[in-house]
Coordinates of C-alpha atoms and ligand atoms in Angstrom, one line a residue:
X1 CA 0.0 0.0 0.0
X2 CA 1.7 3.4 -1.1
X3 CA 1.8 5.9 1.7
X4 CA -1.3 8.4 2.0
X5 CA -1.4 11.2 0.8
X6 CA -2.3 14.0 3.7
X7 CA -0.1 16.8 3.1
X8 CA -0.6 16.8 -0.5
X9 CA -4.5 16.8 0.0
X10 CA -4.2 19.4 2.6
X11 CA -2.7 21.8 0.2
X12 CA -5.0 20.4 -2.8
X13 CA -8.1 21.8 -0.2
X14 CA -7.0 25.4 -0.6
X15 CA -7.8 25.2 -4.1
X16 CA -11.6 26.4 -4.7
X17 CA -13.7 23.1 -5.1
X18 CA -16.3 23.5 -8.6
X19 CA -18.4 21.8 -11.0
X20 CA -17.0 21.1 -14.2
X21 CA -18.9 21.0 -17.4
X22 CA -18.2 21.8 -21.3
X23 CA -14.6 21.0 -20.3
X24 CA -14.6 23.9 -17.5
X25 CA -14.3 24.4 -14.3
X26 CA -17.0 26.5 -13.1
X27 CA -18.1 28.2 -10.2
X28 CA -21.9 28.2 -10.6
X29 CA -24.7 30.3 -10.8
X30 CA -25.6 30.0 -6.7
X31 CA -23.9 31.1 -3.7
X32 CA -24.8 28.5 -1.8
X33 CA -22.2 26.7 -0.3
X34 CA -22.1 23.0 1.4
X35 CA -19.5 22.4 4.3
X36 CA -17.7 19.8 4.3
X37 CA -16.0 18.2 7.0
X38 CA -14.0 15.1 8.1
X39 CA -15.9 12.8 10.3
X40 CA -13.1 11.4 12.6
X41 CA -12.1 15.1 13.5
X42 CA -15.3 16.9 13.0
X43 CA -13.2 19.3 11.5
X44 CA -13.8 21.2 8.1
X45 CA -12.4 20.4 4.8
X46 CA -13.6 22.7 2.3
X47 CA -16.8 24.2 1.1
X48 CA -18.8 22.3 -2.0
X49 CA -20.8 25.1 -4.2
X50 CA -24.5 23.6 -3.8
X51 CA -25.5 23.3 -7.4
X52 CA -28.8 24.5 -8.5
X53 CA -31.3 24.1 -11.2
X54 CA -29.5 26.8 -13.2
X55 CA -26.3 24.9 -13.4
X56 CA -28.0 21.9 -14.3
X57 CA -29.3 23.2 -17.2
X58 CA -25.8 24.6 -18.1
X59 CA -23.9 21.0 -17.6
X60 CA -27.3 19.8 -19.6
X61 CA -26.7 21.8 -22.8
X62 CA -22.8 21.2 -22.0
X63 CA -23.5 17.2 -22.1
X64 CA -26.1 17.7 -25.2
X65 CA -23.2 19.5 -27.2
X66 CA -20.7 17.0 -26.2
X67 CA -23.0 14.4 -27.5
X68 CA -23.6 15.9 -31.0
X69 CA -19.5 16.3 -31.2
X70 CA -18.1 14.6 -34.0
X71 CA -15.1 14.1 -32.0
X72 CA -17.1 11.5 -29.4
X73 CA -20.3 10.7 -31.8
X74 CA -17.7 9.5 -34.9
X75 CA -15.3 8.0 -32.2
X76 CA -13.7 4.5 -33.3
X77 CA -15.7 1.8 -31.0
X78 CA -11.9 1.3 -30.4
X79 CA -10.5 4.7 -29.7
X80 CA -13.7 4.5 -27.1
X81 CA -12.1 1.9 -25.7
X82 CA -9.1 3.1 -25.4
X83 CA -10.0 6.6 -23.4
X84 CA -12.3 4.3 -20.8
X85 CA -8.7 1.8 -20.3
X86 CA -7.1 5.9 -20.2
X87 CA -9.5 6.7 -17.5
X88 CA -9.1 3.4 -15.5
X89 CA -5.2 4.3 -15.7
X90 CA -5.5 7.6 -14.4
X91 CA -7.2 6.1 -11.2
X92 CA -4.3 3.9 -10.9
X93 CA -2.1 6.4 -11.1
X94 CA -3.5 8.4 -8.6
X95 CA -4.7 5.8 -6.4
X96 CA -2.9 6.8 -3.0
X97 CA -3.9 10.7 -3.5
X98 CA -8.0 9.3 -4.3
X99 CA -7.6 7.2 -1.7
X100 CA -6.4 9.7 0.8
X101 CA -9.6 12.1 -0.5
X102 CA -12.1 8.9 -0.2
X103 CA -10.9 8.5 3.6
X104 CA -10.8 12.1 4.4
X105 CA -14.4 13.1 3.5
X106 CA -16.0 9.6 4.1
X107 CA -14.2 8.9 7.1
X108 CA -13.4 5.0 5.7
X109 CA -10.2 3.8 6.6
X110 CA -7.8 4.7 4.1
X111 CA -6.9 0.9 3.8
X112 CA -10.3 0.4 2.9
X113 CA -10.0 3.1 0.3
X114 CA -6.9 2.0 -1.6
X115 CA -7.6 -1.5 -1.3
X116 CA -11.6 -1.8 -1.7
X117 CA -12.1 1.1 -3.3
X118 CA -10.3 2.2 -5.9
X119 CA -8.9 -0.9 -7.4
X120 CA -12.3 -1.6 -8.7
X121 CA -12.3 2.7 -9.5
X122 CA -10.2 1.5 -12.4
X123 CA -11.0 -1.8 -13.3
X124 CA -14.4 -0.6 -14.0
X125 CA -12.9 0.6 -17.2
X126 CA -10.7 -1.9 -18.2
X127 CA -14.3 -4.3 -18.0
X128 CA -16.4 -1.9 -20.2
X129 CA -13.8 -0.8 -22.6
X130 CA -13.6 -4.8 -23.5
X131 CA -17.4 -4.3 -24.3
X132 CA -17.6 -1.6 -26.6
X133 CA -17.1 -3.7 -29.7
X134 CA -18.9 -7.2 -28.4
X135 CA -22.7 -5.4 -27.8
X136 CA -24.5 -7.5 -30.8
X137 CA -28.0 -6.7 -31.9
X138 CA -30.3 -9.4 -33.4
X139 CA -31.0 -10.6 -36.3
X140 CA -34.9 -11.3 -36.2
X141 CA -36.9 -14.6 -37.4
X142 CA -39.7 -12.0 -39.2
X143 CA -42.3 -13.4 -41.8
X144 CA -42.8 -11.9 -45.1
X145 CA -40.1 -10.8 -47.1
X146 CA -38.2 -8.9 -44.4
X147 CA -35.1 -8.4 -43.2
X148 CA -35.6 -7.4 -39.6
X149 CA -32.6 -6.7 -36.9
X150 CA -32.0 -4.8 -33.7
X151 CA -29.4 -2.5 -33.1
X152 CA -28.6 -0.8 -29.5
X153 CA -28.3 3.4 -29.8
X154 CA -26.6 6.0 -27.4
X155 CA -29.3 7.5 -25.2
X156 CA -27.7 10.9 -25.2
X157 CA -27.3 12.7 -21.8
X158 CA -27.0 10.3 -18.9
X159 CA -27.8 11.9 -15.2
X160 CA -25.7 9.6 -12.6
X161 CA -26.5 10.7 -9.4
X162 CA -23.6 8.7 -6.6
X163 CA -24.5 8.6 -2.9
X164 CA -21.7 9.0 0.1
X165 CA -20.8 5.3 0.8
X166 CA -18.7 4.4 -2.6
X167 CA -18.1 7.9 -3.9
X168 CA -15.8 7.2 -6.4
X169 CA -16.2 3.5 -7.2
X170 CA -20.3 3.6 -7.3
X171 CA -19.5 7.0 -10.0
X172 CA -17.5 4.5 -12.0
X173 CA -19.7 1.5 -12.0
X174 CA -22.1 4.0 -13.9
X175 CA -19.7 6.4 -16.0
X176 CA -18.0 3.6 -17.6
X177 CA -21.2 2.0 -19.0
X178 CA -22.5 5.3 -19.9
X179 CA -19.6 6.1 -22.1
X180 CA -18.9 2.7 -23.2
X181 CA -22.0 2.8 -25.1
X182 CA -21.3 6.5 -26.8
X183 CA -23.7 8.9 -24.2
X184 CA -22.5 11.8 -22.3
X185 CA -23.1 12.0 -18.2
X186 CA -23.5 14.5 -16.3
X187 CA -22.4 12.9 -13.0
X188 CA -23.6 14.6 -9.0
X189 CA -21.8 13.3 -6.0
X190 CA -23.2 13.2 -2.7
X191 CA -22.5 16.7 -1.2
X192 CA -20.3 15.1 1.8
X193 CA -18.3 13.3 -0.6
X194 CA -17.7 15.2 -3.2
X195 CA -13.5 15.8 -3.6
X196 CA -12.7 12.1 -5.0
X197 CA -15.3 13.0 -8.1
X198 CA -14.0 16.3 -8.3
X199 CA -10.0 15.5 -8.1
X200 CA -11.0 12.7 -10.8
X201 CA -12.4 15.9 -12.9
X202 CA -9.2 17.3 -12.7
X203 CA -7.5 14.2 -13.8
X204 CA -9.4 14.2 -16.8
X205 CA -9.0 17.8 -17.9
X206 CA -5.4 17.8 -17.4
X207 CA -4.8 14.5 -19.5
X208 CA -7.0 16.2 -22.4
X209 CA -8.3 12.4 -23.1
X210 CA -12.0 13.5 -23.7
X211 CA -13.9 15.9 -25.5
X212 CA -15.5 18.9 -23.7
X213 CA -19.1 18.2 -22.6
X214 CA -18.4 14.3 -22.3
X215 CA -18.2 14.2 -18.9
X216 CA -19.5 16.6 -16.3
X217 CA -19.9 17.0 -12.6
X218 CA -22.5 18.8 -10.5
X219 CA -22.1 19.8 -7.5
X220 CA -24.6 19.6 -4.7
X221 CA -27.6 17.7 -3.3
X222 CA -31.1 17.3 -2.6
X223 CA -31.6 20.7 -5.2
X224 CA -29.1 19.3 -8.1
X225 CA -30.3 16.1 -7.9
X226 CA -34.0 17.2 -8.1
X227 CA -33.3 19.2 -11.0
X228 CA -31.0 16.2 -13.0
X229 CA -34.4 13.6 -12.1
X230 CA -36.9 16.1 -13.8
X231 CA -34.5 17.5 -16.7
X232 CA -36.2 16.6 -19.7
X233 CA -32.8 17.0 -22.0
X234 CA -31.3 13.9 -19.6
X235 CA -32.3 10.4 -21.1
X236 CA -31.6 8.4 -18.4
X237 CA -31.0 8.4 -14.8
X238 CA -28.7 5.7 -12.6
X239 CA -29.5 6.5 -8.7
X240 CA -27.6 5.2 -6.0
X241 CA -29.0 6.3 -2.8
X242 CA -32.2 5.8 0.3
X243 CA -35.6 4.0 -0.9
X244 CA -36.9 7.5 -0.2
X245 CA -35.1 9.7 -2.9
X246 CA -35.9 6.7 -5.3
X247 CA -39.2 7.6 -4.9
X248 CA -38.4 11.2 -6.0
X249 CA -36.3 9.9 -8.8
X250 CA -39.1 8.3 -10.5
X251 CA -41.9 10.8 -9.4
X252 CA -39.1 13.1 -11.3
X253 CA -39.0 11.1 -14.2
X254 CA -42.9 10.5 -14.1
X255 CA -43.0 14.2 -14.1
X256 CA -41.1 15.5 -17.4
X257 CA -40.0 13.1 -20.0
X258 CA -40.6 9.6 -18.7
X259 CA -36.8 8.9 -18.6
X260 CA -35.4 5.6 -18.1
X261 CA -34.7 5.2 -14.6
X262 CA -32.2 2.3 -13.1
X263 CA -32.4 2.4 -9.0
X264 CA -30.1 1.1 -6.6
X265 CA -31.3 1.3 -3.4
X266 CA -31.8 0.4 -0.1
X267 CA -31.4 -3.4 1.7
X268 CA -31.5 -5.2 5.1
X269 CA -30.2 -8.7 4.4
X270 CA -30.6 -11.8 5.6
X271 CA -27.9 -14.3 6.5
X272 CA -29.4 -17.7 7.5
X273 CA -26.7 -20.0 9.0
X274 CA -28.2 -23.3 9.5
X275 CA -27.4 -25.8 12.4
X276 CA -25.6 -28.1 9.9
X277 CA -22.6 -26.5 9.2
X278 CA -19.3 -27.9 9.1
X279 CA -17.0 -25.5 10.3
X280 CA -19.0 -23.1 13.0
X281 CA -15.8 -21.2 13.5
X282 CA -15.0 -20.6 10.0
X283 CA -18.5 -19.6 9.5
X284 CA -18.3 -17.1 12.1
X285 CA -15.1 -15.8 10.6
X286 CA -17.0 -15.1 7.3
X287 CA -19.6 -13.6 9.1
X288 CA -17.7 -11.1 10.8
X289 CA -15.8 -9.8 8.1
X290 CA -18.7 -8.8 6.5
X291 CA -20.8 -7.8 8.8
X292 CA -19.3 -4.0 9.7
X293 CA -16.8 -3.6 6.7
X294 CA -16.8 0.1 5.5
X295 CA -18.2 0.8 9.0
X296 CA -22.0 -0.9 7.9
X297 CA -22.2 1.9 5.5
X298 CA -22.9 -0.8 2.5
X299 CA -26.5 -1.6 1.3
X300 CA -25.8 -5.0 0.6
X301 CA -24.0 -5.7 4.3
X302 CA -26.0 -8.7 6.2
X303 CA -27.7 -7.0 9.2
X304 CA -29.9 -9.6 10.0
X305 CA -28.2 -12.7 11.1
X306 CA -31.2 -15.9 11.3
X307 CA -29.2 -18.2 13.6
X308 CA -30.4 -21.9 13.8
X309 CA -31.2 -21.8 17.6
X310 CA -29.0 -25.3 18.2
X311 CA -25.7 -23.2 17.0
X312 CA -27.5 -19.4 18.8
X313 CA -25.3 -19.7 21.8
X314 CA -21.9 -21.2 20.4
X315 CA -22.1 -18.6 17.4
X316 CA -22.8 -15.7 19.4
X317 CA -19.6 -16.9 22.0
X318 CA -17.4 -16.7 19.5
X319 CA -18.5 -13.6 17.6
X320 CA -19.4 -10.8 20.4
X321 CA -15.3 -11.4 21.6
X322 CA -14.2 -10.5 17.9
X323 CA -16.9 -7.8 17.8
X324 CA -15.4 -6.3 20.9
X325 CA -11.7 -6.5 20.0
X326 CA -12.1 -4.1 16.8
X327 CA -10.4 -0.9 17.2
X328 CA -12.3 2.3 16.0
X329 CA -10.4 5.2 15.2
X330 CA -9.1 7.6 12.8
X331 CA -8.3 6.9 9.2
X332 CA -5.2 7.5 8.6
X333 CA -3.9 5.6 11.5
X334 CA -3.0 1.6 10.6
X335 CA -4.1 0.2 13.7
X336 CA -7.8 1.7 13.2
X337 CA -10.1 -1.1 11.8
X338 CA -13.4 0.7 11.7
X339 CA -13.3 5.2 10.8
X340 CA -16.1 7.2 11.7
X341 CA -19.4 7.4 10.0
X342 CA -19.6 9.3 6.8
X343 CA -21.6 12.7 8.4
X344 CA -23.1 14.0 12.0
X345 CA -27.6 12.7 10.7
X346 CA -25.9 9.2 9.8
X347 CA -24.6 8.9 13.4
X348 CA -27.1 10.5 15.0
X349 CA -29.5 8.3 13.3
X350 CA -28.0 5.0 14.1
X351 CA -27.3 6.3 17.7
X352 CA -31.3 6.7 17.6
X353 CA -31.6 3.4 15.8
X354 CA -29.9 1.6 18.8
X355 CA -31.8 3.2 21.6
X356 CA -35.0 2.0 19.7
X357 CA -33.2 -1.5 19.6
X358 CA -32.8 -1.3 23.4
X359 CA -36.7 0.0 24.1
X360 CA -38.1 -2.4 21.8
X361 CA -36.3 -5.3 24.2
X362 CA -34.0 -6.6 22.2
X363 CA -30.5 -7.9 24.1
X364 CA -27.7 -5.5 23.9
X365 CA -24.8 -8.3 23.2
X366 CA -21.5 -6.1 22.2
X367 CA -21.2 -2.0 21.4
X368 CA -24.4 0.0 21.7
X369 CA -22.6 3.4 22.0
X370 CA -20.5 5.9 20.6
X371 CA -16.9 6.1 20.9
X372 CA -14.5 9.1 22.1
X373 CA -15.8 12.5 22.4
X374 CA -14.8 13.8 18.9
X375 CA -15.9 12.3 15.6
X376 CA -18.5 10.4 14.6
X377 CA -16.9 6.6 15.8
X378 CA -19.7 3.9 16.9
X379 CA -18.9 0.8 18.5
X380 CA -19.9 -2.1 16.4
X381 CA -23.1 -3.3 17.8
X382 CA -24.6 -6.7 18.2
X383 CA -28.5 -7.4 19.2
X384 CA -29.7 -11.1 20.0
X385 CA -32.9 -11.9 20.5
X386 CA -34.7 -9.5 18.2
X387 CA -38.0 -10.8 16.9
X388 CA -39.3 -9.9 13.3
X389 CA -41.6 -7.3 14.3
X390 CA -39.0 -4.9 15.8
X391 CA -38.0 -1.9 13.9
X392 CA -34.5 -2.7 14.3
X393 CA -35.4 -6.0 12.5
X394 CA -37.0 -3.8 9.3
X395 CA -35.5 -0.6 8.7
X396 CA -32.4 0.0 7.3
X397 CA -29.8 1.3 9.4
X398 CA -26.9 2.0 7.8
X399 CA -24.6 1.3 10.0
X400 CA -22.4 -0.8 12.4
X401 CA -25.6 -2.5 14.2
X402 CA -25.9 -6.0 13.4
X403 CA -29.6 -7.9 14.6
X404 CA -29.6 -11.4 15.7
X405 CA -33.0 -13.5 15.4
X406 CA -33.0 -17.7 16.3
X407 CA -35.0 -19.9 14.1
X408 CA -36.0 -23.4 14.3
X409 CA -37.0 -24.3 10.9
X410 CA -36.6 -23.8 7.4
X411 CA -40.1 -22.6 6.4
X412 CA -39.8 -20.1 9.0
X413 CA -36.5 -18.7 8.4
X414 CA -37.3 -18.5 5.0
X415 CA -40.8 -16.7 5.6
X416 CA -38.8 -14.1 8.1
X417 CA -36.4 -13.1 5.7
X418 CA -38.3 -12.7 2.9
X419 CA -40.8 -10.8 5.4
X420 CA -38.9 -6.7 4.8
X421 CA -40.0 -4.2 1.7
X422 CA -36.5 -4.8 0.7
X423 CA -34.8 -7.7 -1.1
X424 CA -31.4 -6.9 -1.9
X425 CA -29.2 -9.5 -1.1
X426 CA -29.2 -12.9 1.0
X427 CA -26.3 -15.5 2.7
X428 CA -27.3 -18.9 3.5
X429 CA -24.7 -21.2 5.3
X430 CA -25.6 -24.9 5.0
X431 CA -23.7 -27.9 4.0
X432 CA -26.7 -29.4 2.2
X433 CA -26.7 -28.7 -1.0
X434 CA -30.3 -29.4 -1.6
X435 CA -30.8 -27.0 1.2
X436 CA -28.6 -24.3 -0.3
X437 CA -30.4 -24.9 -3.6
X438 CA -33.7 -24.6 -2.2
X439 CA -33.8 -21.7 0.0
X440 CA -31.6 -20.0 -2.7
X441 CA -34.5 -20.0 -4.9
X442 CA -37.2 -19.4 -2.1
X443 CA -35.3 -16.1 -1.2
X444 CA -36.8 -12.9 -2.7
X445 CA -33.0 -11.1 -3.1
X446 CA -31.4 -10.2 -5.7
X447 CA -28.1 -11.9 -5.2
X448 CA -28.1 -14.6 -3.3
X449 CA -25.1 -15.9 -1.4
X450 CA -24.2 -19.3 -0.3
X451 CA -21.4 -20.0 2.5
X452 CA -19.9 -16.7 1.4
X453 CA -21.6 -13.8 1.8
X454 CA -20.8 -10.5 -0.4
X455 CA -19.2 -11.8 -3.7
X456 CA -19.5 -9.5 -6.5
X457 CA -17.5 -9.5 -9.4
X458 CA -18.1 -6.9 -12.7
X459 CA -19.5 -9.7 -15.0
X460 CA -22.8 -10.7 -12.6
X461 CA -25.7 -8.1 -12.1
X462 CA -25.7 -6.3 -8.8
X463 CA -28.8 -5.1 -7.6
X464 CA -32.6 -6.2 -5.7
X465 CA -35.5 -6.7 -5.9
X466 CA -38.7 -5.4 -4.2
X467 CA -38.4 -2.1 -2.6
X468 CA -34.1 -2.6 -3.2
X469 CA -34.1 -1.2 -7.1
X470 CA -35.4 -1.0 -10.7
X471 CA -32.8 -2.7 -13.2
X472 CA -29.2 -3.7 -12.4
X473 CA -25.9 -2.5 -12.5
X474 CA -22.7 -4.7 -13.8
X475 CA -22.5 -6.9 -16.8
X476 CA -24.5 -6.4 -19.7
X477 CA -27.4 -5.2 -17.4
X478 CA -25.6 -2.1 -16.9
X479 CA -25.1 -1.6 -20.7
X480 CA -28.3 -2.4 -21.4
X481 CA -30.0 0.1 -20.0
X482 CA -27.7 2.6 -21.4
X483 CA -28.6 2.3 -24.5
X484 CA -32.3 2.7 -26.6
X485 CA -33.3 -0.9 -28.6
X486 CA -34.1 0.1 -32.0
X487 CA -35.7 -2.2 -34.3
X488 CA -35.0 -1.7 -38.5
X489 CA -37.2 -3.3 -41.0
X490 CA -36.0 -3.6 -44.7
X491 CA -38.3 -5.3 -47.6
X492 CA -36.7 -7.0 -50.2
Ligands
NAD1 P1 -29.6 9.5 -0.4 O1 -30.8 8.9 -1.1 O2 -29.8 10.4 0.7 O3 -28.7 10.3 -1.5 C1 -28.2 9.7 -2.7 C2 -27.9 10.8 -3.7 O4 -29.1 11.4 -4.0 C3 -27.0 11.9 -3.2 O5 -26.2 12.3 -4.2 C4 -28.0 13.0 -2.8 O6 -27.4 14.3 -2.8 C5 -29.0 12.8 -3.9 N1 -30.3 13.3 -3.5 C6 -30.8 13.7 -2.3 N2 -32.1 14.1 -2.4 C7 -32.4 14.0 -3.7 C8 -33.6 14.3 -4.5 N3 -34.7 14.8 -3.9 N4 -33.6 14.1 -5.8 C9 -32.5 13.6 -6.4 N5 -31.3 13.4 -5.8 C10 -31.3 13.6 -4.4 O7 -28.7 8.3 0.0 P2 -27.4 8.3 0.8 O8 -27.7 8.6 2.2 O9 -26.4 9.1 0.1 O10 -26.9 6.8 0.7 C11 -27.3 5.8 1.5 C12 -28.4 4.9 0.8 O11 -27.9 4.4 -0.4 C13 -28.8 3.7 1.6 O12 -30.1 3.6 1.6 C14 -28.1 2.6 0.9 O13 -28.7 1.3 1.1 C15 -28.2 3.1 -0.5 N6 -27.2 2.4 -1.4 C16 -27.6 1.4 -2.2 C17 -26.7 0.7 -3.0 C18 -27.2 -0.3 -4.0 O14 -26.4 -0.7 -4.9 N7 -28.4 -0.9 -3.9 C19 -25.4 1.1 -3.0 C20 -25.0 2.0 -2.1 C21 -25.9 2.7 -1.3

């Protein structure tokens, strides 16, 4: 791991942060500015430009104009190709100074940054720019004397709207896709995490390896983001983010042009383990090291752990020792295993979440409070006998809180966890494969996992069901719905 990168971001912060569009840096039309601030210190960082509807509009026509450019619209499927592997190499490049940005604002470890993070930053690239020449349409089995095929256009301007978990990696996962398949994106951090994006701008500019108005950022929030949802220049629109802004998304969408709209939302997810296990240890060890990883800030983490009540006790004795031992603390310093979460409402609202765990009855088993007196650090915290009907058992937290619920049968475990609005992912432990197979299919999740929770790799779809999304990222789901199917008839 190359050394972080602190004193050159500390100087880097002096620098005015701005949007960028048409190939410019820009300032903005409002005076509205967003504070941002590191959450192991508490302490600021800089100020973001809250973007408005104005500067939509600007990075809008900026986009439209970059998409009519001959110099991106005639671009070799190849030369495509090779400015995405250009942009994956520039993450690379830069991945200690990114890193150190990622950590700074998010509060992440900077570990997790350069190691979870931004590997994937740049390999996002690498994946799409293989797919820019391999998107086939169809050739169509048509009666009558036809010839009939499918062919996949551009959508135009693409609105990619990140929240504050994955900034730069969850950006990526849609940019690349988005230019892969010849659109142009105007792209709108989360307002707390917004320097990774913007340094990433930079990048860009200075390496000259895109046209002006191909790629754009917006500052901002709730204000930008409404304004990119109801644009009706903007094709399509990838979300990231809470069930509740999805709603907006689409009400947005509903509301102008009836834009495509791919959702990636919310989860609480199930991990059964089952009684028959080989290895309880080793199941417990795979249990942990997903269960608070980026501080619980993940959508797909496991919060809800269904334990087989004849393994309850021996599971919970050898997790709550390991939950104890992990060290909270500041970034940038090795030892810390867990940073601070990402701003002061996403603290304040787990903090709330585990009083409500505590009134509802459930047993407080490790954590179950803040940590030091500055930042926002919270022990990682384990619940045991939580019954279905308790909010802690429902509602996405977002954070370091982990609920534990015995079970005595299959059909019931299985009618527990599919009983939640969301369905986003699921781990089953089990050394029966006809088990595995079966509750695999009777789980309403989008990825299901079985005696590994949390694999994800760039060729299979990411994404949920239910209340948890609309479409999926990854793969050729991603590309998919970046693109408009177009069907050509010729008579002969
Ligand atoms: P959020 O919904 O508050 O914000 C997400 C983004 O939407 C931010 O950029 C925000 O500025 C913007 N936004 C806010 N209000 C808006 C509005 N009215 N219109 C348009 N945009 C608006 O979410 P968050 O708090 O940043 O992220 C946490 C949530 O994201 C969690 O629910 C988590 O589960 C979910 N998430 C899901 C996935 C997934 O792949 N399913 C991945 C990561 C995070």
């Amino acid at each position: 791991m190359s050394e972080h990168k602190l004193d050159w971001a500390k100087r880097w912060l002096e620098k005015p942060i701005r949007h960028y569009w048409g190939g410019e840096f820009n300032s903005g039309n409002s005076s509205q500015k967003f504070q941002s601030s590191n959450p192991a210190t508490e302490e600021n960082l800089t100020e973001i430009p809250e973007g408005s509807a104005v500067d939509v509009d600007a990075a809008v026509a900026a986009a439209e104009s970059g998409f009519k450019n001959p110099a991106w619209r005639n671009i070799s499927r190849r030369e495509r190709a090779r400015v995405l592997r250009q942009m994956g190499e520039l993450v690379r490049k830069h991945q200690a100074e990114l890193a150190t940005l990622e950590a700074l604002s998010n509060g992440k470890t900077y570990k997790e940054a350069f190691y979870d993070d931004m590997p994937d930053s740049a390999d996002v690239f690498d994946y799409y720019a293989g797919w820019t020449d391999k998107f086939y349409g169809e050739s169509c089995p048509v009666d009558g004397s036809f010839v009939n095929f499918t062919q996949r256009d551009p959508i135009g301007v693409c609105g990619l709207i990140v929240p504050w978990n994955f900034p730069l990696l969850l950006a990526n996962w849609k940019i690349a896709p988005a230019l892969a398949m010849g659109n142009t994106v105007v792209v709108k951090p989360a307002p707390f995490t917004s320097l990774s994006l913007i340094r990433f701008a930079e990048l860009i500019h200075e390496a000259k390896i895109l046209p002006p108005g191909v790629f754009n950022v917006v500052l901002g929030g709730a204000t930008a983001g409404e304004a990119i949802s109801r644009h009706s220049r903007i094709g399509k629109v990838s979300f990231t983010g809470s069930t509740v802004v999805g709603r907006r998304i689409v009400e947005g969408s509903a509301g102008s042009n009836l834009k495509g709209v791919t959702l990636e939302l919310g989860g609480k997810s199930p991990n059964i383990i089952f009684d028959d296990i080989a290895d309880l240890e080793g199941t417990v060890q795979r249990s942990f090291g997903s269960m608070f990883s980026h501080k619980g800030e993940k959508c797909s983490e496991p919060t809800r752990f269904f334990l087989h009540e004849k393994i309850y006790n021996r599971f919970l004795e050898s997790l709550i020792p390991k939950v104890d031992a992990v060290i909270c603390g500041e970034q940038f310093d090795p030892k810390s295993q867990q940073g601070a979460q990402c701003h002061k409402a996403q603290f304040e609202k787990i903090l709330s979440y585990i009083e409500i765990g505590k009134s509802e009855g459930a047993k407080l088993l490790a954590g179950g409070e803040r940590t030091g007196k500055k930042g926002y650090f919270v022990r990682p915290t384990v619940f045991g006998e939580v019954s279905q009907k308790m909010r802690i058992a429902q509602e996405e937290i977002f954070g370091p809180v982990v609920s534990c619920i015995p079970f005595r049968t299959e059909e019931e475990v299985v009618a527990m966890a599919n009983d939640t609005g969301y369905g986003l992912a699921a781990g089953v432990f089990t050394a029966d494969v006809s088990r595995a197979h079966r509750v695999a299919q009777a789980l309403e999740a989008g990825m299901v996992f079985v005696n590994h929770y949390g694999c994800y790799d760039f060729a299979s779809p990411f994404g949920g069901m239910k209340e948890s999304g609309w479409g999926r990222e990854m793969a050729i789901h991603s590309l998919e719905s970046y693109t408009r199917l177009k069907s050509i008839w010729i008579k002969y």
